[in-house]
Amino acid sequence: MTRPLRIAVVGHTNTGKTSLMRTLTRDTGFGEVSSRPSTTRHVEGARLLADGEVLVELYDTPGLEDPIALLERLEAIEPPGGERLDDTARIERFVATPVAGHRFEQEAKVLRQMLASDAAFYVVDVRDSVLAKHRDELAILGGCAIPLLPVLNFVCDSAANESSWREALARLGLHAVVRFDTVAPERDGERRLYEKLATLVDAHRPALERLVACREREARARHRAALGLVAELLVDVAAARVAVATEAQVIERAVVALHERVRRREQACVDALLALYRFRSDNVDAADLPLLDGRWESDLFNPETFRAMGVRLGTGAAAGAAAGVGIDLMLGGLTLGTAAALGALAGGGWQAVRQFGDRVVEKLRGQRELSVDDAILRLLALRQLRLIDALETRGHAAVAPIRLVDPQLRQWREGPIPEPLLRARAHREWSGLFGAGPADDARQEAVDTLARSLSEGATASS
């Protein structure tokens, strides 16, 4: 088996080296990220795997604190007898001297790791001005005789000074440069990072290509799983129904209870999405879901319900019930239309009566069914799709919480409610808001269909 590619992550203090490690490893707990200088004091390693095989080893290093004095010390090293040393030999001699364990202890750790690595990422905070100390540390790192790839960090910041850095790096002979914002990486940022590195370490190109391919497969699988979680949430909420008496106080208490169940269910979905993308629970700042007042209605007579009952729509009592009784009940009345509905119900046979009879009895006893408004389904979908988008474009070094704002997804703002959710309205047993129910193939089919439609709708954002 080929030895893994060893990459040192180096740079000046506080430029985002540990942040890069977190984003590439998808580990928010790696190292310590802080605005304080010299947060990293030791070399820390991590492995990147593809299909269970270690392909890359990354090594986070301390910041170079005093490159100007270090370069002077290196240039002063010459062996007795006037023998000339190249830069790599000077560095090898330097790390073996006592001063490397005292005044230049942090720099020596960096140089030792550079000498033991195949390549290095030089992390640049492009918000900084290009100074003499940066040029000196690049001269020192270049003396380690391994490929050095500058990684321009914080390029999305308004204070970014990218063009000045590119010009300065080119003057030093570093023309292979890559943009990679560790807080908000572009969707193809990781691919471009490894592709650019492959041009410098051609012998490791196959391993890097395997790593990229594996990461992209994982990303697609993660996205599908995320949409499945959202679809489960929406079906649970759409199918939820609570029978309540008609007294105002009873309805008010039931509405509050249902709202709380929906809030908890949404939070469970958020937690699952964060875990899926390997973020912490405090990475999202979301206000309480602004649920509307509960509505009491009856979907007992919507077309899907009649299809489930085996009653064909279009003529006779069934069509009349579907067209009129649902409206009567939504307005709060058990009117003469109920008789037509009961006739249609009976026409569906004993199995239909057994499945839906209790709900009709509830109406006749003066009860109503509480369900969640379509507007809430739209809002839930919008919030979760926005969260998925935010998680997929967020580096694991980001420390500011994600703020959930209304996305501009036209389908969910303006389009019809997807057909799987209309079906869920007619199947109270599909809802998981009141505890896990039995496995249901029809429910799973609705979830899968809805997940696919979520994926299609995400590409139609405005």
Short mmCIF file of C-alpha atoms in Angstrom, two decimals:
data_model
loop_
_atom_site.label_atom_id
_atom_site.label_comp_id
_atom_site.label_asym_id
_atom_site.label_seq_id
_atom_site.Cartn_x
_atom_site.Cartn_y
_atom_site.Cartn_z
CA MET A 1 0.00 0.00 0.00
CA THR A 2 1.32 3.47 -0.91
CA ARG A 3 2.35 5.64 2.01
CA PRO A 4 -0.17 8.44 2.77
CA LEU A 5 0.59 11.93 1.51
CA ARG A 6 1.87 14.00 4.45
CA ILE A 7 0.87 17.66 4.41
CA ALA A 8 2.07 20.28 6.89
CA VAL A 9 -0.35 23.17 7.53
CA VAL A 10 1.85 26.20 8.19
CA GLY A 11 1.75 29.97 8.29
CA HIS A 12 1.97 33.04 10.46
CA THR A 13 0.19 33.10 13.79
CA ASN A 14 -3.59 33.44 13.76
CA THR A 15 -4.13 33.02 10.01
CA GLY A 16 -6.58 30.09 10.26
CA LYS A 17 -4.42 26.97 10.14
CA THR A 18 -6.51 25.11 12.71
CA SER A 19 -9.63 26.44 10.98
CA LEU A 20 -8.46 24.80 7.75
CA MET A 21 -7.88 21.54 9.62
CA ARG A 22 -11.40 21.66 11.04
CA THR A 23 -12.98 22.24 7.67
CA LEU A 24 -10.99 19.56 5.84
CA THR A 25 -11.59 17.00 8.60
CA ARG A 26 -15.22 18.12 9.16
CA ASP A 27 -14.48 18.20 12.86
CA THR A 28 -15.60 21.26 14.83
CA GLY A 29 -13.73 19.92 17.86
CA PHE A 30 -10.27 19.71 16.29
CA GLY A 31 -7.76 21.92 18.09
CA GLU A 32 -8.73 25.36 19.37
CA VAL A 33 -9.91 28.25 17.21
CA SER A 34 -9.50 31.70 18.77
CA SER A 35 -8.75 35.30 17.88
CA ARG A 36 -5.83 35.14 20.34
CA PRO A 37 -2.42 34.72 18.69
CA SER A 38 -0.40 31.51 19.06
CA THR A 39 -3.38 29.37 20.04
CA THR A 40 -1.74 26.22 18.63
CA ARG A 41 1.43 25.37 20.58
CA HIS A 42 2.09 21.82 19.37
CA VAL A 43 1.92 19.81 16.17
CA GLU A 44 -1.40 17.95 15.91
CA GLY A 45 -2.24 15.42 13.20
CA ALA A 46 -5.35 14.09 11.50
CA ARG A 47 -5.99 11.49 8.81
CA LEU A 48 -8.24 11.70 5.76
CA LEU A 49 -9.67 8.37 4.58
CA ALA A 50 -11.36 7.14 1.44
CA ASP A 51 -13.14 3.78 1.57
CA GLY A 52 -11.38 2.97 4.84
CA GLU A 53 -7.86 3.67 3.56
CA VAL A 54 -5.73 6.53 4.88
CA LEU A 55 -4.76 8.65 1.89
CA VAL A 56 -3.68 11.93 3.47
CA GLU A 57 -2.15 12.92 6.81
CA LEU A 58 -2.55 16.57 7.83
CA TYR A 59 -0.37 18.21 10.47
CA ASP A 60 -1.45 21.42 12.18
CA THR A 61 1.58 23.45 13.33
CA PRO A 62 2.21 26.45 15.59
CA GLY A 63 2.46 29.88 14.02
CA LEU A 64 5.77 31.36 12.95
CA GLU A 65 6.19 34.11 15.55
CA ASP A 66 9.48 35.81 14.67
CA PRO A 67 10.50 34.91 11.10
CA ILE A 68 12.75 37.97 10.68
CA ALA A 69 15.06 36.98 13.55
CA LEU A 70 14.88 33.32 12.53
CA LEU A 71 15.97 34.07 8.96
CA GLU A 72 18.95 36.03 10.27
CA ARG A 73 19.92 33.09 12.49
CA LEU A 74 19.64 30.64 9.59
CA GLU A 75 21.74 32.81 7.25
CA ALA A 76 24.47 32.99 9.88
CA ILE A 77 24.88 29.21 10.00
CA GLU A 78 28.00 28.07 8.17
CA PRO A 79 30.15 25.02 8.98
CA PRO A 80 33.88 25.33 9.80
CA GLY A 81 36.19 25.36 6.83
CA GLY A 82 34.10 27.62 4.64
CA GLU A 83 31.90 24.87 3.19
CA ARG A 84 28.77 26.32 1.60
CA LEU A 85 25.41 25.06 2.77
CA ASP A 86 22.12 25.15 0.90
CA ASP A 87 18.97 26.35 2.65
CA THR A 88 17.75 22.86 3.54
CA ALA A 89 21.07 21.94 5.13
CA ARG A 90 20.98 25.13 7.21
CA ILE A 91 17.52 24.31 8.47
CA GLU A 92 18.54 20.74 9.34
CA ARG A 93 21.50 22.06 11.32
CA PHE A 94 19.38 24.69 13.03
CA VAL A 95 16.71 22.29 14.38
CA ALA A 96 19.51 20.26 15.99
CA THR A 97 20.89 23.23 17.95
CA PRO A 98 19.97 24.13 21.57
CA VAL A 99 18.44 27.47 20.52
CA ALA A 100 15.79 25.55 18.59
CA GLY A 101 14.50 24.30 21.93
CA HIS A 102 14.38 27.71 23.57
CA ARG A 103 13.93 31.05 21.81
CA PHE A 104 12.76 29.52 18.51
CA GLU A 105 10.94 26.55 20.01
CA GLN A 106 7.70 27.09 18.08
CA GLU A 107 9.48 27.77 14.78
CA ALA A 108 11.59 24.64 15.22
CA LYS A 109 8.43 22.52 15.59
CA VAL A 110 7.19 23.91 12.29
CA LEU A 111 10.47 23.28 10.48
CA ARG A 112 10.79 19.71 11.78
CA GLN A 113 7.31 18.94 10.49
CA MET A 114 8.11 20.57 7.14
CA LEU A 115 11.19 18.38 6.76
CA ALA A 116 9.09 15.28 7.52
CA SER A 117 6.29 16.17 5.07
CA ASP A 118 5.71 15.77 1.34
CA ALA A 119 4.03 19.15 0.84
CA ALA A 120 2.66 22.08 2.81
CA PHE A 121 -0.36 24.37 2.82
CA TYR A 122 0.74 27.92 3.58
CA VAL A 123 -2.35 29.56 5.08
CA VAL A 124 -2.71 33.27 4.40
CA ASP A 125 -5.13 35.66 6.09
CA VAL A 126 -5.80 37.94 3.12
CA ARG A 127 -7.16 40.62 5.45
CA ASP A 128 -3.55 41.28 6.53
CA SER A 129 -1.21 43.54 4.62
CA VAL A 130 1.81 41.90 2.98
CA LEU A 131 4.74 42.66 5.29
CA ALA A 132 8.46 41.88 5.46
CA LYS A 133 7.84 39.18 8.06
CA HIS A 134 5.62 37.29 5.60
CA ARG A 135 8.30 37.40 2.90
CA ASP A 136 10.90 36.15 5.39
CA GLU A 137 8.80 33.24 6.57
CA LEU A 138 8.12 32.23 2.98
CA ALA A 139 11.86 32.31 2.32
CA ILE A 140 12.39 30.06 5.35
CA LEU A 141 9.64 27.62 4.41
CA GLY A 142 10.85 27.50 0.82
CA GLY A 143 14.21 26.32 2.13
CA CYS A 144 12.61 23.07 3.33
CA ALA A 145 12.56 21.90 -0.32
CA ILE A 146 8.97 20.62 -0.43
CA PRO A 147 6.09 21.97 -2.56
CA LEU A 148 4.35 24.90 -0.88
CA LEU A 149 0.74 25.76 -1.82
CA PRO A 150 -0.52 29.13 -0.54
CA VAL A 151 -4.14 28.89 0.67
CA LEU A 152 -5.89 32.26 0.68
CA ASN A 153 -8.18 32.32 3.71
CA PHE A 154 -11.01 34.75 4.59
CA VAL A 155 -11.44 35.74 0.93
CA CYS A 156 -15.15 36.38 1.53
CA ASP A 157 -14.43 39.05 4.14
CA SER A 158 -15.02 42.66 3.14
CA ALA A 159 -11.46 43.51 4.26
CA ALA A 160 -9.87 40.90 1.97
CA ASN A 161 -6.73 42.06 0.14
CA GLU A 162 -6.45 39.15 -2.27
CA SER A 163 -4.87 40.88 -5.27
CA SER A 164 -1.96 42.24 -3.20
CA TRP A 165 -1.24 38.80 -1.83
CA ARG A 166 -1.36 37.15 -5.25
CA GLU A 167 1.10 39.72 -6.58
CA ALA A 168 3.45 39.27 -3.63
CA LEU A 169 3.34 35.47 -3.89
CA ALA A 170 4.05 35.62 -7.63
CA ARG A 171 7.12 37.78 -6.97
CA LEU A 172 8.38 34.99 -4.71
CA GLY A 173 7.80 32.38 -7.43
CA LEU A 174 4.62 30.97 -5.90
CA HIS A 175 2.22 30.97 -8.84
CA ALA A 176 0.09 27.99 -7.80
CA VAL A 177 -2.36 29.59 -5.36
CA VAL A 178 -5.84 28.50 -4.23
CA ARG A 179 -8.75 30.38 -2.64
CA PHE A 180 -10.29 28.54 0.30
CA ASP A 181 -12.33 30.41 2.88
CA THR A 182 -12.42 28.21 5.98
CA VAL A 183 -15.55 29.93 7.31
CA ALA A 184 -17.57 29.90 4.09
CA PRO A 185 -15.92 27.54 1.58
CA GLU A 186 -17.31 27.40 -1.93
CA ARG A 187 -19.11 24.18 -2.84
CA ASP A 188 -16.25 23.03 -5.07
CA GLY A 189 -13.55 24.60 -2.90
CA GLU A 190 -12.18 21.33 -1.56
CA ARG A 191 -11.96 19.81 -5.03
CA ARG A 192 -10.02 22.82 -6.32
CA LEU A 193 -7.70 22.69 -3.30
CA TYR A 194 -6.71 19.09 -3.91
CA GLU A 195 -6.56 19.49 -7.69
CA LYS A 196 -4.13 22.39 -7.31
CA LEU A 197 -2.06 20.37 -4.83
CA ALA A 198 -1.95 17.45 -7.29
CA THR A 199 -0.13 19.68 -9.81
CA LEU A 200 2.66 20.05 -7.23
CA VAL A 201 2.86 16.43 -6.05
CA ASP A 202 2.09 14.48 -9.19
CA ALA A 203 3.12 11.15 -7.68
CA HIS A 204 0.21 11.45 -5.24
CA ARG A 205 -2.35 12.55 -7.83
CA PRO A 206 -4.21 9.17 -7.88
CA ALA A 207 -4.65 9.28 -4.09
CA LEU A 208 -5.91 12.86 -4.19
CA GLU A 209 -8.34 12.03 -7.00
CA ARG A 210 -9.66 9.10 -4.95
CA LEU A 211 -10.08 11.36 -1.94
CA VAL A 212 -12.00 13.95 -3.97
CA ALA A 213 -14.25 11.30 -5.53
CA CYS A 214 -14.98 9.79 -2.11
CA ARG A 215 -15.74 13.18 -0.57
CA GLU A 216 -18.16 14.00 -3.38
CA ARG A 217 -19.94 10.65 -3.01
CA GLU A 218 -20.28 11.31 0.69
CA ALA A 219 -21.63 14.79 0.01
CA ARG A 220 -24.31 13.45 -2.35
CA ALA A 221 -25.32 10.75 0.14
CA ARG A 222 -25.42 13.30 2.95
CA HIS A 223 -27.64 15.60 0.88
CA ARG A 224 -30.08 12.78 0.11
CA ALA A 225 -30.21 11.82 3.77
CA ALA A 226 -30.85 15.45 4.75
CA LEU A 227 -33.79 15.73 2.37
CA GLY A 228 -35.15 12.49 3.78
CA LEU A 229 -35.06 13.97 7.29
CA VAL A 230 -36.99 17.03 6.10
CA ALA A 231 -39.53 14.87 4.28
CA GLU A 232 -40.09 12.84 7.47
CA LEU A 233 -40.71 16.06 9.39
CA LEU A 234 -43.22 17.36 6.87
CA VAL A 235 -45.16 14.08 6.67
CA ASP A 236 -45.28 13.85 10.48
CA VAL A 237 -46.72 17.36 10.74
CA ALA A 238 -49.08 17.12 7.78
CA ALA A 239 -50.61 13.88 9.07
CA ALA A 240 -51.03 15.10 12.66
CA ARG A 241 -54.63 15.38 13.88
CA VAL A 242 -56.07 15.94 17.34
CA ALA A 243 -59.76 15.45 18.19
CA VAL A 244 -61.03 18.19 20.52
CA ALA A 245 -64.34 19.28 21.99
CA THR A 246 -65.87 22.50 20.69
CA GLU A 247 -65.44 24.53 23.92
CA ALA A 248 -63.15 27.52 23.35
CA GLN A 249 -60.87 26.78 26.33
CA VAL A 250 -60.41 23.15 25.29
CA ILE A 251 -59.54 24.19 21.75
CA GLU A 252 -57.10 26.83 23.00
CA ARG A 253 -55.23 24.34 25.19
CA ALA A 254 -55.13 21.78 22.39
CA VAL A 255 -53.77 24.37 19.94
CA VAL A 256 -50.95 25.29 22.34
CA ALA A 257 -50.11 21.62 22.87
CA LEU A 258 -50.04 20.89 19.14
CA HIS A 259 -47.83 23.91 18.49
CA GLU A 260 -45.37 22.66 21.08
CA ARG A 261 -45.28 19.21 19.53
CA VAL A 262 -44.54 20.72 16.12
CA ARG A 263 -41.80 22.91 17.61
CA ARG A 264 -40.18 19.92 19.27
CA ARG A 265 -40.45 17.92 16.06
CA GLU A 266 -38.78 20.69 14.08
CA GLN A 267 -36.00 20.94 16.67
CA ALA A 268 -35.46 17.19 16.42
CA CYS A 269 -35.05 17.60 12.65
CA VAL A 270 -32.59 20.48 13.15
CA ASP A 271 -30.56 18.40 15.62
CA ALA A 272 -30.50 15.46 13.20
CA LEU A 273 -29.32 17.70 10.35
CA LEU A 274 -26.55 19.19 12.50
CA ALA A 275 -25.39 15.72 13.50
CA LEU A 276 -25.50 14.57 9.88
CA TYR A 277 -23.25 17.46 8.80
CA ARG A 278 -21.11 17.09 11.95
CA PHE A 279 -21.88 20.42 13.56
CA ARG A 280 -22.74 21.16 17.17
CA SER A 281 -26.25 21.95 18.40
CA ASP A 282 -25.26 25.54 19.24
CA ASN A 283 -24.33 26.25 15.61
CA VAL A 284 -27.88 27.36 14.76
CA ASP A 285 -29.62 30.44 16.09
CA ALA A 286 -33.31 29.99 15.27
CA ALA A 287 -36.24 31.80 16.83
CA ASP A 288 -39.32 29.85 17.87
CA LEU A 289 -41.28 28.68 14.89
CA PRO A 290 -44.04 31.31 14.45
CA LEU A 291 -46.88 28.85 14.23
CA LEU A 292 -50.27 30.18 13.21
CA ASP A 293 -53.40 29.47 15.19
CA GLY A 294 -54.45 25.88 14.79
CA ARG A 295 -57.22 25.23 12.34
CA TRP A 296 -60.02 22.75 12.80
CA GLU A 297 -61.24 21.21 9.65
CA SER A 298 -62.01 17.86 8.17
CA ASP A 299 -60.00 16.29 5.42
CA LEU A 300 -62.24 13.25 5.79
CA PHE A 301 -63.91 14.19 2.53
CA ASN A 302 -60.98 15.29 0.41
CA PRO A 303 -60.36 13.35 -2.82
CA GLU A 304 -57.49 11.29 -1.40
CA THR A 305 -59.64 10.14 1.49
CA PHE A 306 -62.37 9.02 -0.86
CA ARG A 307 -59.86 7.13 -2.98
CA ALA A 308 -58.60 5.39 0.15
CA MET A 309 -62.21 4.49 0.97
CA GLY A 310 -62.79 2.99 -2.46
CA VAL A 311 -65.38 5.64 -3.41
CA ARG A 312 -65.06 7.03 -6.92
CA LEU A 313 -65.55 10.76 -7.30
CA GLY A 314 -67.47 12.45 -10.08
CA THR A 315 -71.12 11.48 -9.62
CA GLY A 316 -73.63 10.78 -6.90
CA ALA A 317 -73.49 11.32 -3.18
CA ALA A 318 -69.70 10.90 -2.95
CA ALA A 319 -69.04 13.83 -5.26
CA GLY A 320 -71.58 15.98 -3.40
CA ALA A 321 -70.02 15.16 -0.07
CA ALA A 322 -66.53 15.94 -1.28
CA ALA A 323 -67.66 19.27 -2.70
CA GLY A 324 -69.83 20.45 0.16
CA VAL A 325 -69.41 18.67 3.47
CA GLY A 326 -65.73 19.49 3.84
CA ILE A 327 -66.59 23.17 3.59
CA ASP A 328 -69.44 22.83 6.06
CA LEU A 329 -67.21 21.14 8.59
CA MET A 330 -64.34 23.57 8.10
CA LEU A 331 -66.76 26.38 8.96
CA GLY A 332 -67.55 24.53 12.16
CA GLY A 333 -70.93 23.01 11.34
CA LEU A 334 -72.34 19.54 11.14
CA THR A 335 -74.92 20.43 8.54
CA LEU A 336 -77.18 18.50 6.27
CA GLY A 337 -74.13 17.67 4.21
CA THR A 338 -73.16 15.18 6.90
CA ALA A 339 -75.97 12.90 5.83
CA ALA A 340 -74.57 12.84 2.30
CA ALA A 341 -71.15 12.11 3.70
CA LEU A 342 -72.46 9.22 5.79
CA GLY A 343 -74.13 7.84 2.71
CA ALA A 344 -70.86 8.02 0.79
CA LEU A 345 -69.05 6.42 3.70
CA ALA A 346 -71.47 3.55 3.84
CA GLY A 347 -71.10 3.12 0.11
CA GLY A 348 -67.43 2.40 0.66
CA GLY A 349 -68.21 -0.83 2.52
CA TRP A 350 -67.59 -2.03 6.07
CA GLN A 351 -63.78 -1.71 5.81
CA ALA A 352 -64.16 2.00 5.05
CA VAL A 353 -66.61 2.45 7.91
CA ARG A 354 -64.18 0.74 10.30
CA GLN A 355 -61.30 2.95 9.11
CA PHE A 356 -63.12 6.28 9.12
CA GLY A 357 -66.22 5.75 11.20
CA ASP A 358 -64.68 6.95 14.46
CA ARG A 359 -63.87 10.26 12.88
CA VAL A 360 -67.44 10.76 11.72
CA VAL A 361 -68.68 9.82 15.19
CA GLU A 362 -66.40 12.50 16.62
CA LYS A 363 -68.10 15.07 14.40
CA LEU A 364 -71.55 13.88 15.43
CA ARG A 365 -70.57 14.18 19.11
CA GLY A 366 -69.64 17.83 18.64
CA GLN A 367 -65.89 17.34 18.35
CA ARG A 368 -63.48 18.86 15.86
CA GLU A 369 -60.09 17.81 14.53
CA LEU A 370 -57.14 20.10 15.00
CA SER A 371 -54.47 20.01 12.31
CA VAL A 372 -51.53 22.14 11.17
CA ASP A 373 -52.11 24.76 8.52
CA ASP A 374 -50.56 24.48 5.06
CA ALA A 375 -48.73 27.73 5.71
CA ILE A 376 -46.81 26.03 8.52
CA LEU A 377 -45.82 23.18 6.23
CA ARG A 378 -44.46 25.74 3.78
CA LEU A 379 -42.55 27.52 6.53
CA LEU A 380 -41.10 24.28 7.89
CA ALA A 381 -39.91 23.28 4.43
CA LEU A 382 -38.38 26.69 3.75
CA ARG A 383 -36.52 26.79 7.06
CA GLN A 384 -35.10 23.29 6.77
CA LEU A 385 -34.04 23.71 3.13
CA ARG A 386 -32.37 26.99 4.09
CA LEU A 387 -30.57 25.21 6.92
CA ILE A 388 -29.31 22.46 4.60
CA ASP A 389 -27.99 25.06 2.19
CA ALA A 390 -26.26 26.91 5.04
CA LEU A 391 -24.66 23.72 6.39
CA GLU A 392 -23.38 22.72 2.96
CA THR A 393 -21.63 26.09 2.50
CA ARG A 394 -20.30 26.47 6.03
CA GLY A 395 -16.80 25.63 7.17
CA HIS A 396 -16.37 23.72 10.39
CA ALA A 397 -14.23 26.57 11.69
CA ALA A 398 -17.13 29.04 11.66
CA VAL A 399 -18.02 30.24 15.15
CA ALA A 400 -20.97 32.60 14.50
CA PRO A 401 -24.33 30.78 14.69
CA ILE A 402 -26.32 30.23 11.51
CA ARG A 403 -29.31 32.57 11.32
CA LEU A 404 -32.32 31.04 9.65
CA VAL A 405 -33.83 33.57 7.27
CA ASP A 406 -36.54 33.08 4.72
CA PRO A 407 -35.08 31.53 1.60
CA GLN A 408 -36.30 32.49 -1.83
CA LEU A 409 -37.61 29.13 -2.92
CA ARG A 410 -40.52 29.90 -5.18
CA GLN A 411 -41.99 26.41 -5.13
CA TRP A 412 -42.58 26.45 -1.38
CA ARG A 413 -43.59 30.09 -1.18
CA GLU A 414 -46.07 30.12 -4.03
CA GLY A 415 -46.56 26.66 -5.49
CA PRO A 416 -49.08 24.00 -4.54
CA ILE A 417 -48.54 21.78 -1.52
CA PRO A 418 -46.78 18.62 -2.80
CA GLU A 419 -49.04 15.66 -3.44
CA PRO A 420 -47.39 13.39 -0.80
CA LEU A 421 -48.40 15.89 1.90
CA LEU A 422 -51.96 16.00 0.60
CA ARG A 423 -52.00 12.24 0.92
CA ALA A 424 -50.58 12.50 4.46
CA ARG A 425 -53.52 14.72 5.43
CA ALA A 426 -55.78 11.72 5.00
CA HIS A 427 -53.64 9.33 7.06
CA ARG A 428 -53.51 10.29 10.72
CA GLU A 429 -51.65 7.07 11.47
CA TRP A 430 -48.66 8.36 9.46
CA SER A 431 -47.81 11.08 11.99
CA GLY A 432 -44.99 10.54 14.46
CA LEU A 433 -45.84 13.60 16.56
CA PHE A 434 -47.57 11.45 19.16
CA GLY A 435 -45.09 8.59 19.29
CA ALA A 436 -43.69 6.16 16.78
CA GLY A 437 -46.34 4.28 14.88
CA PRO A 438 -46.03 0.99 13.03
CA ALA A 439 -43.93 0.87 9.87
CA ASP A 440 -46.03 1.73 6.84
CA ASP A 441 -44.88 1.13 3.27
CA ALA A 442 -47.28 3.77 1.92
CA ARG A 443 -45.94 6.34 4.35
CA GLN A 444 -42.35 5.55 3.39
CA GLU A 445 -43.24 5.84 -0.27
CA ALA A 446 -44.72 9.28 0.42
CA VAL A 447 -41.57 10.31 2.32
CA ASP A 448 -39.30 9.11 -0.49
CA THR A 449 -41.38 10.86 -3.15
CA LEU A 450 -41.41 14.07 -1.15
CA ALA A 451 -37.63 13.91 -0.60
CA ARG A 452 -37.11 13.66 -4.35
CA SER A 453 -39.40 16.63 -4.95
CA LEU A 454 -37.49 18.64 -2.33
CA SER A 455 -34.29 17.98 -4.27
CA GLU A 456 -35.89 19.11 -7.52
CA GLY A 457 -37.38 22.19 -5.89
CA ALA A 458 -34.05 23.24 -4.39
CA THR A 459 -32.69 23.78 -7.89
CA ALA A 460 -35.53 26.17 -8.71
CA SER A 461 -34.63 28.84 -6.14
CA SER A 462 -35.18 32.40 -7.16
#
